[in-house]
Short mmCIF file of C-alpha atoms in Angstrom, two decimals:
data_model
loop_
_atom_site.label_atom_id
_atom_site.label_comp_id
_atom_site.label_asym_id
_atom_site.label_seq_id
_atom_site.Cartn_x
_atom_site.Cartn_y
_atom_site.Cartn_z
CA MET A 1 -30.56 -1.91 -64.36
CA HIS A 2 -32.78 -2.77 -67.62
CA TYR A 3 -35.66 -5.27 -67.44
CA ARG A 4 -37.70 -6.38 -70.64
CA CYS A 5 -41.33 -6.98 -70.50
CA ASN A 6 -43.08 -10.00 -72.59
CA SER A 7 -45.45 -8.80 -76.05
CA ALA A 8 -48.73 -9.24 -74.14
CA ALA A 9 -47.68 -7.18 -70.67
CA ARG A 10 -46.03 -4.56 -73.13
CA ASP A 11 -49.17 -4.51 -75.72
CA ASN A 12 -51.84 -4.62 -72.60
CA LEU A 13 -49.25 -1.33 -71.11
CA SER A 14 -49.29 0.28 -74.65
CA HIS A 15 -53.28 0.37 -74.69
CA ARG A 16 -53.61 1.78 -71.41
CA PHE A 17 -50.51 3.93 -71.44
CA PRO A 18 -49.70 5.14 -74.95
CA TYR A 19 -45.94 6.62 -73.94
CA PHE A 20 -45.03 3.55 -72.22
CA VAL A 21 -43.91 1.41 -75.74
CA SER A 22 -40.22 1.36 -75.42
CA GLU A 23 -38.76 -2.21 -75.92
CA ALA A 24 -36.18 -1.76 -73.14
CA VAL A 25 -37.96 -0.31 -70.08
CA ASP A 26 -35.41 1.76 -67.75
CA VAL A 27 -36.78 0.43 -64.18
CA ARG A 28 -34.68 2.78 -62.33
CA MET A 29 -36.90 6.20 -63.36
CA VAL A 30 -39.91 5.94 -61.10
CA ALA A 31 -41.97 8.00 -63.48
CA VAL A 32 -43.15 7.89 -67.62
CA TYR A 33 -43.27 11.44 -68.95
CA ASN A 34 -45.63 12.29 -71.35
CA PRO A 35 -46.18 15.61 -72.70
CA SER A 36 -49.18 16.43 -70.74
CA CYS A 37 -49.06 14.39 -67.48
CA THR A 38 -46.88 12.21 -65.19
CA VAL A 39 -47.89 8.62 -64.23
CA VAL A 40 -46.30 7.23 -61.32
CA PHE A 41 -45.80 3.50 -61.38
CA THR A 42 -46.53 2.47 -57.67
CA LEU A 43 -47.53 -0.80 -56.03
CA ALA A 44 -51.22 0.19 -55.70
CA THR A 45 -51.79 1.23 -59.11
CA MET A 46 -50.27 -2.13 -60.32
CA ALA A 47 -52.77 -4.01 -57.97
CA GLU A 48 -55.56 -2.24 -59.07
CA ASP A 49 -54.33 -2.94 -62.63
CA VAL A 50 -53.94 -6.54 -61.89
CA GLU A 51 -57.60 -6.78 -60.29
CA VAL A 52 -59.22 -4.97 -63.47
CA LEU A 53 -57.69 -7.37 -66.06
CA ALA A 54 -57.78 -10.24 -63.95
CA GLU A 55 -60.77 -11.99 -65.83
CA GLU A 56 -59.10 -10.95 -69.45
CA VAL A 57 -55.70 -11.86 -69.09
CA SER A 58 -54.26 -15.40 -68.92
CA GLU A 59 -52.26 -16.88 -66.16
CA GLU A 60 -48.94 -16.41 -68.20
CA TYR A 61 -49.77 -13.07 -68.30
CA LYS A 62 -50.21 -12.62 -64.55
CA ARG A 63 -46.89 -14.49 -63.85
CA ASN A 64 -45.45 -11.83 -65.85
CA LEU A 65 -46.81 -9.24 -64.44
CA VAL A 66 -45.88 -10.10 -60.90
CA GLU A 67 -42.56 -10.59 -62.08
CA THR A 68 -42.51 -7.30 -63.25
CA VAL A 69 -43.85 -5.78 -60.23
CA GLU A 70 -41.24 -7.84 -58.14
CA ASP A 71 -38.65 -6.56 -60.36
CA LEU A 72 -39.70 -3.17 -59.86
CA ARG A 73 -40.31 -3.53 -56.35
CA ARG A 74 -36.44 -4.57 -56.23
CA SER A 75 -35.70 -1.99 -58.31
CA ASN A 76 -37.36 0.60 -56.40
CA ALA A 77 -35.19 -0.61 -53.20
CA ALA A 78 -32.03 0.06 -55.11
CA LEU A 79 -32.97 3.39 -56.15
CA GLN A 80 -34.27 4.19 -52.59
CA ALA A 81 -30.69 2.87 -51.49
CA GLU A 82 -29.07 4.83 -54.20
CA THR A 83 -30.98 8.04 -53.26
CA LYS A 84 -30.12 7.68 -49.57
CA MET A 85 -26.92 7.55 -50.36
CA PHE A 86 -26.85 10.83 -52.50
CA GLU A 87 -28.49 12.54 -50.25
CA LEU A 88 -25.69 11.56 -47.44
CA PHE A 89 -23.10 12.88 -49.97
CA ILE A 90 -24.82 15.90 -50.77
CA ARG A 91 -25.04 16.82 -46.76
CA ARG A 92 -21.70 16.25 -46.40
CA GLN A 93 -20.46 18.25 -49.04
CA GLU A 94 -22.83 21.14 -47.79
CA ALA A 95 -21.37 20.96 -44.33
CA LYS A 96 -18.00 21.04 -45.90
CA ASP A 97 -18.52 23.50 -48.75
CA GLY A 98 -21.61 25.44 -47.50
CA SER A 99 -24.10 25.10 -50.51
CA SER A 100 -22.07 23.57 -53.41
CA LEU A 101 -21.55 20.01 -54.66
CA SER A 102 -18.43 19.10 -56.20
CA ASP A 103 -16.66 15.86 -57.00
CA GLY A 104 -12.86 16.93 -56.56
CA PRO A 105 -9.94 18.12 -58.41
CA GLY A 106 -11.07 15.62 -60.95
CA GLY A 107 -14.69 16.38 -60.93
CA ALA A 108 -17.41 15.27 -63.32
CA PHE A 109 -20.07 16.87 -62.06
CA GLN A 110 -21.42 19.76 -60.01
CA LEU A 111 -24.76 20.50 -58.86
CA ASP A 112 -25.30 24.08 -57.68
CA MET A 113 -27.86 24.81 -54.77
CA GLY A 114 -27.82 28.62 -54.91
CA MET A 115 -29.01 29.20 -58.49
CA CYS A 116 -31.62 31.41 -59.45
CA CYS A 117 -35.40 30.18 -59.83
CA GLY A 118 -35.13 30.42 -63.65
CA ARG A 119 -32.29 28.02 -63.78
CA LYS A 120 -33.82 25.36 -61.26
CA ALA A 121 -37.19 25.35 -63.47
CA ARG A 122 -34.85 24.74 -66.71
CA LEU A 123 -33.18 22.10 -64.43
CA ALA A 124 -36.54 20.86 -63.39
CA GLN A 125 -37.45 20.51 -67.02
CA GLU A 126 -34.44 18.87 -68.31
CA LYS A 127 -33.43 15.39 -67.48
CA HIS A 128 -30.18 14.84 -65.90
CA ARG A 129 -28.52 11.44 -65.15
CA LEU A 130 -25.37 10.77 -63.62
CA THR A 131 -22.91 8.52 -65.37
CA MET A 132 -21.76 5.32 -64.08
CA GLU A 133 -18.46 6.72 -63.67
CA GLN A 134 -19.79 9.68 -61.51
CA LYS A 135 -21.97 7.32 -59.50
CA CYS A 136 -18.76 5.27 -58.71
CA ASP A 137 -17.19 8.43 -57.95
CA VAL A 138 -19.87 9.22 -55.18
CA ALA A 139 -20.12 5.80 -54.01
CA GLU A 140 -16.46 5.59 -53.56
CA ARG A 141 -16.37 9.16 -51.50
CA GLU A 142 -19.07 8.00 -49.50
CA TYR A 143 -17.55 4.63 -48.66
CA ASP A 144 -14.54 6.81 -47.94
CA ALA A 145 -16.29 8.97 -45.52
CA VAL A 146 -18.18 6.15 -44.10
CA ARG A 147 -14.72 4.26 -43.36
CA ALA A 148 -13.32 7.11 -41.64
CA ASP A 149 -16.30 7.87 -39.42
CA LEU A 150 -16.02 4.04 -38.39
CA GLN A 151 -12.30 4.80 -37.70
CA THR A 152 -12.96 7.70 -35.73
CA LEU A 153 -15.56 5.73 -33.88
CA ARG A 154 -13.26 2.94 -33.35
CA HIS A 155 -10.63 5.28 -32.02
CA SER A 156 -13.01 7.20 -29.75
CA SER A 157 -14.26 3.80 -28.52
CA GLU A 158 -10.84 2.34 -27.74
CA ARG A 159 -10.11 5.69 -25.78
CA LEU A 160 -13.45 5.20 -23.86
CA LEU A 161 -12.36 1.65 -23.03
CA HIS A 162 -8.67 2.64 -22.11
CA SER A 163 -10.24 5.17 -19.94
CA HIS A 164 -12.76 2.48 -18.24
CA LYS A 165 -9.83 -0.04 -17.87
CA ALA A 166 -7.74 2.64 -16.03
CA THR A 167 -10.64 3.67 -13.72
CA LEU A 168 -11.35 0.24 -12.98
CA GLU A 169 -7.45 -0.45 -12.07
CA GLU A 170 -7.29 2.77 -10.38
CA ALA A 171 -10.41 1.54 -8.17
CA GLU A 172 -8.77 -1.87 -7.77
CA ILE A 173 -5.43 -0.25 -6.49
CA ARG A 174 -7.34 2.22 -3.98
CA LEU A 175 -9.56 -0.81 -2.55
CA MET A 176 -6.10 -2.63 -1.98
CA GLU A 177 -4.63 0.29 -0.37
CA VAL A 178 -7.96 0.84 2.03
CA LYS A 179 -7.75 -2.83 3.01
CA LYS A 180 -3.93 -2.51 3.40
CA ALA A 181 -4.61 0.59 5.75
CA SER A 182 -7.55 -1.24 7.48
CA TYR A 183 -5.31 -4.05 8.21
CA GLU A 184 -2.30 -2.07 9.45
CA PHE A 185 -4.64 0.00 12.07
CA ASP A 186 -6.39 -3.01 13.13
CA ARG A 187 -2.92 -4.56 13.87
CA ASP A 188 -1.35 -1.39 15.39
CA VAL A 189 -4.12 0.63 17.12
CA ALA A 190 -7.55 -1.48 17.30
CA LYS A 191 -5.96 -4.99 18.24
CA VAL A 192 -4.64 -3.51 21.77
CA VAL A 193 -7.88 -2.20 22.52
CA ARG A 194 -9.51 -5.58 21.97
CA GLU A 195 -7.00 -7.58 24.15
CA LYS A 196 -7.67 -4.96 26.84
CA ASN A 197 -11.37 -5.24 27.37
CA GLY A 198 -12.89 -1.79 29.18
CA ILE A 199 -9.83 0.54 28.50
CA VAL A 200 -10.13 3.26 26.52
CA MET A 201 -8.54 3.73 23.37
CA ASP A 202 -5.15 5.92 23.60
CA ALA A 203 -5.82 9.34 21.70
CA GLU A 204 -1.90 10.02 21.71
CA LYS A 205 -1.47 6.34 19.89
CA VAL A 206 -4.26 7.35 17.36
CA VAL A 207 -2.63 10.65 16.65
CA ARG A 208 0.71 9.27 16.26
CA TYR A 209 -0.51 6.68 13.89
CA MET A 210 -2.45 9.03 11.65
CA MET A 211 0.78 11.35 11.94
CA ASP A 212 2.82 8.75 10.54
CA ARG A 213 0.28 7.82 7.69
CA MET A 214 0.12 11.41 6.94
CA LYS A 215 3.98 11.37 6.37
CA ALA A 216 3.98 8.18 4.51
CA LYS A 217 1.24 9.69 1.91
CA GLU A 218 3.42 13.02 1.47
CA ALA A 219 6.53 10.81 1.00
CA LEU A 220 4.70 8.92 -1.61
CA ILE A 221 3.15 11.90 -3.14
CA GLU A 222 6.60 13.38 -3.54
CA LYS A 223 7.69 10.15 -5.10
CA LEU A 224 4.84 10.00 -7.52
CA ARG A 225 5.37 13.94 -8.34
CA LEU A 226 8.90 12.97 -9.35
CA LYS A 227 7.69 10.16 -11.11
CA LYS A 228 5.32 11.92 -12.89
CA GLY A 229 8.26 14.74 -14.00
CA ALA A 230 10.21 11.90 -14.97
CA LEU A 231 7.61 10.39 -17.30
CA ARG A 232 7.24 13.79 -18.38
CA VAL A 233 10.77 14.33 -19.42
CA GLN A 234 10.56 10.82 -20.99
CA LYS A 235 7.53 11.42 -22.94
CA ARG A 236 9.09 14.72 -24.51
CA LYS A 237 11.83 12.52 -25.86
CA LEU A 238 9.90 10.25 -27.15
CA GLU A 239 7.86 12.74 -29.25
CA MET A 240 10.94 14.14 -30.28
CA GLN A 241 12.64 10.92 -31.37
CA LEU A 242 9.07 9.88 -33.02
CA ARG A 243 9.20 13.55 -34.65
CA GLN A 244 12.74 12.66 -36.14
CA LYS A 245 11.96 9.51 -37.31
CA GLU A 246 8.91 10.81 -38.93
CA GLU A 247 10.96 13.65 -40.67
CA VAL A 248 13.43 11.02 -41.84
CA GLY A 249 10.76 9.03 -43.44
CA GLU A 250 11.37 6.05 -40.73
CA ALA A 251 7.83 6.32 -39.02
CA ARG A 252 6.41 3.69 -36.98
CA HIS A 253 3.59 1.52 -38.60
CA HIS A 254 0.46 -0.07 -37.48
CA VAL A 255 2.26 -3.19 -36.75
CA ASP A 256 5.21 -1.79 -34.75
CA PHE A 257 2.20 0.05 -32.45
CA GLN A 258 0.38 -3.21 -32.05
CA GLN A 259 3.80 -4.97 -31.12
CA LEU A 260 4.46 -1.96 -28.54
CA LYS A 261 0.75 -2.74 -27.04
CA ILE A 262 1.71 -6.31 -26.50
CA LYS A 263 4.76 -5.52 -25.01
CA ASN A 264 3.00 -2.87 -22.87
CA THR A 265 0.30 -5.16 -21.88
CA GLN A 266 3.02 -7.93 -20.91
CA TYR A 267 4.94 -5.29 -18.75
CA LEU A 268 1.55 -4.34 -16.92
CA GLN A 269 0.66 -8.01 -16.18
CA LYS A 270 4.57 -8.18 -14.49
CA ILE A 271 4.22 -4.96 -12.85
CA GLY A 272 0.68 -6.60 -11.39
CA THR A 273 2.37 -9.84 -10.27
CA LEU A 274 5.19 -7.53 -8.54
CA ASN A 275 2.63 -5.35 -6.86
CA GLN A 276 0.99 -8.50 -5.49
CA ASP A 277 4.32 -10.18 -4.45
CA LEU A 278 5.08 -7.11 -2.80
CA LEU A 279 1.42 -7.11 -0.88
CA ARG A 280 2.10 -10.53 0.06
CA LEU A 281 5.60 -9.87 1.33
CA LYS A 282 4.08 -6.77 3.33
CA LEU A 283 1.51 -8.91 4.63
CA LEU A 284 4.62 -11.58 5.73
CA ALA A 285 6.29 -8.84 7.24
CA GLY A 286 3.36 -7.50 9.17
CA SER A 287 2.69 -11.10 10.54
CA THR A 288 6.29 -11.41 11.21
CA GLN A 289 6.42 -7.96 13.13
CA GLN A 290 3.31 -9.08 15.15
CA ILE A 291 5.28 -12.53 16.29
CA LEU A 292 8.17 -10.54 17.01
CA HIS A 293 6.22 -8.26 19.22
CA SER A 294 4.37 -11.02 21.24
CA HIS A 295 7.81 -12.93 21.61
CA LYS A 296 9.09 -9.52 22.86
CA SER A 297 6.21 -9.27 25.43
CA LYS A 298 6.86 -12.74 26.34
CA LEU A 299 10.56 -11.91 26.72
CA GLN A 300 9.68 -8.83 29.23
CA GLN A 301 7.29 -10.83 31.02
CA LEU A 302 9.90 -13.78 31.75
CA ILE A 303 12.70 -10.70 32.74
CA ARG A 304 10.28 -9.80 35.25
CA GLU A 305 9.58 -13.31 36.43
CA SER A 306 13.35 -13.62 36.64
CA LYS A 307 14.17 -10.36 38.83
CA SER A 308 10.90 -11.24 41.19
CA LEU A 309 12.67 -15.03 41.69
CA SER A 310 16.50 -13.29 42.36
CA ASN A 311 14.60 -10.87 44.67
CA GLU A 312 12.77 -14.08 46.51
CA ILE A 313 16.11 -16.23 46.49
CA SER A 314 18.10 -12.81 47.83
CA SER A 315 15.16 -12.90 51.01
CA ARG A 316 15.56 -17.00 51.46
CA ASP A 317 19.17 -16.46 51.56
CA ASP A 318 18.81 -13.58 54.31
CA ILE A 319 16.46 -15.54 56.07
CA LEU A 320 18.81 -18.38 55.84
CA ALA A 321 21.57 -16.47 57.31
CA LYS A 322 19.88 -15.29 59.80
CA MET A 323 18.49 -18.90 60.88
CA ASP A 324 22.16 -20.10 60.82
CA GLN A 325 23.11 -17.30 63.24
CA GLU A 326 20.03 -18.44 65.67
CA THR A 327 21.33 -22.09 65.25
CA LEU A 328 24.57 -21.17 66.63
CA GLN A 329 23.82 -18.92 69.37
CA ALA A 330 21.38 -21.59 70.52
CA GLU A 331 23.95 -24.50 69.98
CA HIS A 332 26.24 -21.87 72.19
CA GLU A 333 23.61 -21.29 74.57
CA CYS A 334 22.52 -25.19 74.88
CA ALA A 335 26.82 -26.15 75.24
CA GLU A 336 26.65 -23.40 78.52
CA ALA A 337 23.51 -24.98 79.58
CA GLU A 338 25.40 -28.70 79.32
CA ALA A 339 28.32 -27.47 81.23
CA VAL A 340 26.14 -26.16 84.14
CA ASN A 341 24.21 -28.98 84.00
CA THR A 342 27.25 -31.12 84.40
CA GLN A 343 29.23 -29.15 87.29
CA LEU A 344 25.44 -29.16 88.77
CA ARG A 345 25.84 -33.20 88.50
CA ARG A 346 29.39 -33.15 89.76
CA GLN A 347 28.27 -31.20 92.75
CA LEU A 348 25.63 -33.50 92.98
CA GLU A 349 27.67 -36.71 93.02
CA SER A 350 29.56 -34.97 95.83
CA PHE A 351 26.49 -33.77 97.65
CA SER A 352 25.77 -34.44 101.00
CA VAL A 353 22.56 -33.92 102.59
CA PRO A 354 22.29 -29.91 103.46
CA PRO A 355 19.63 -28.78 105.81
CA LEU A 356 16.35 -28.61 104.79
CA LEU A 357 16.06 -25.20 103.82
CA ASP A 358 18.96 -25.30 101.80
CA TYR A 359 17.80 -28.41 100.48
CA ILE A 360 14.51 -26.61 99.19
CA LYS A 361 16.26 -23.55 97.91
CA ALA A 362 18.21 -26.15 95.78
CA LYS A 363 15.39 -27.94 94.73
CA SER A 364 13.53 -24.67 93.54
CA VAL A 365 16.83 -23.69 91.83
CA HIS A 366 16.94 -26.76 90.16
CA GLY A 367 13.04 -26.91 89.02
CA GLU A 368 13.95 -23.54 87.23
CA LEU A 369 16.81 -24.71 85.49
CA GLU A 370 15.04 -27.63 84.43
CA GLN A 371 12.22 -25.24 82.83
CA THR A 372 14.78 -22.93 81.32
CA LEU A 373 16.43 -26.13 79.76
CA HIS A 374 13.27 -27.27 78.35
CA SER A 375 12.55 -24.09 77.04
CA TRP A 376 16.22 -23.69 75.27
CA GLU A 377 15.49 -27.55 73.98
CA ARG A 378 12.16 -26.54 72.60
CA LYS A 379 13.63 -23.50 70.81
CA VAL A 380 16.46 -25.81 69.37
CA ASP A 381 13.71 -28.30 68.07
CA ILE A 382 11.87 -25.43 66.22
CA ALA A 383 15.23 -23.47 64.63
CA GLU A 384 16.12 -27.15 63.20
CA MET A 385 12.77 -27.68 61.91
CA THR A 386 12.53 -24.15 60.34
CA LEU A 387 16.05 -24.86 58.99
CA ARG A 388 14.97 -28.19 57.55
CA ASN A 389 12.20 -26.64 55.43
CA HIS A 390 14.32 -23.64 54.62
CA THR A 391 16.85 -26.31 53.19
CA LYS A 392 14.08 -28.35 51.15
CA ALA A 393 12.84 -25.11 49.87
CA LEU A 394 16.34 -24.07 48.66
CA GLU A 395 17.26 -27.21 47.13
CA LYS A 396 13.50 -27.10 45.44
CA LEU A 397 14.79 -23.85 43.75
CA THR A 398 17.99 -24.86 42.84
CA LEU A 399 17.08 -28.09 41.38
CA ARG A 400 13.74 -26.20 38.92
CA PRO A 401 15.15 -26.69 35.15
CA ASP A 402 13.45 -23.27 34.44
CA ALA A 403 15.12 -21.59 37.21
CA VAL A 404 17.05 -18.49 36.50
CA THR A 405 20.61 -18.15 38.34
CA PRO A 406 20.15 -14.85 40.72
CA PRO A 407 22.92 -12.59 39.76
CA TYR A 408 25.20 -12.43 42.31
#
């Protein structure tokens, strides 16, 4: 990049610096050379020149000088960026080749850092400038290197991101497994302890539950091991197919891999949905199993109640049979007593006044017979009352809607 100064600024600079008289000033060079010294244009010296010549120059010259300073500042910034790019390029080449800088098979320049001191002195005295083609070549190489670094950084970042995502998914799966195991333990073991207050947890039941869990984990490990082997075989097959396609020139492009990533994401979403459905069904099966267990408990309780009612009905039937037998016996005794009474009444009708002693004896026997008759009548009343009570109880048991028919 070349910038021109106006005539007034050039005359002033020519008066102060005799060797700075070129019509076209190459502002890319920071230093202006003469046979005896090197004058470095810096912002500080330019500022001092402006202060010294402030009273002698015109406003137009000041504006031109400020523009020149700004142009030099921009040029210096560009040169600094270019120098930084060259330094990075040299460092990359030194890292690759050791100490040599080369532009490749079609190279246009070469800078040897391991030359002798005389060669370095000659290079310091001579002015070597890169052509525009060489600069473009260096910039292109640096651009390719930076792009390769960015691509490598992108790949490493993607791998790290996938690793973190896999870690999060694994943590979520493990959390779900822990919640499921806690729910199953609470359902199968701990709930029984809460329902039965004061009862110590059965150690055998806990050990049996733990053994079942260990067996299930071992089965899952074996299943995952087989699945891992199958996936490894499938991976080898896919790698072989990919190598074959690369050999025949049918390697997949970036778009194909993007499509495969999209399909993989969709399949992972489907698998996640199916896993959630499976977990929901397992929870539903657990609640159903719990309801079934409660119904089984109620059924066992009803069976026990039915057995107790059957035993009670059998005992009541035995008591009723005994009461029937006692009633028949009492009726038989009552009939005998009535027969005796009838006979006695007949004898009384044909009775003639006996002697006094016989009357007293007969009176005594009659009193005893009346007491016996009264006792038997009392027994008959008690037996009838008991029979009525048992008959009512039997009718109540028979007429109950939830009564269970005794097994005869």
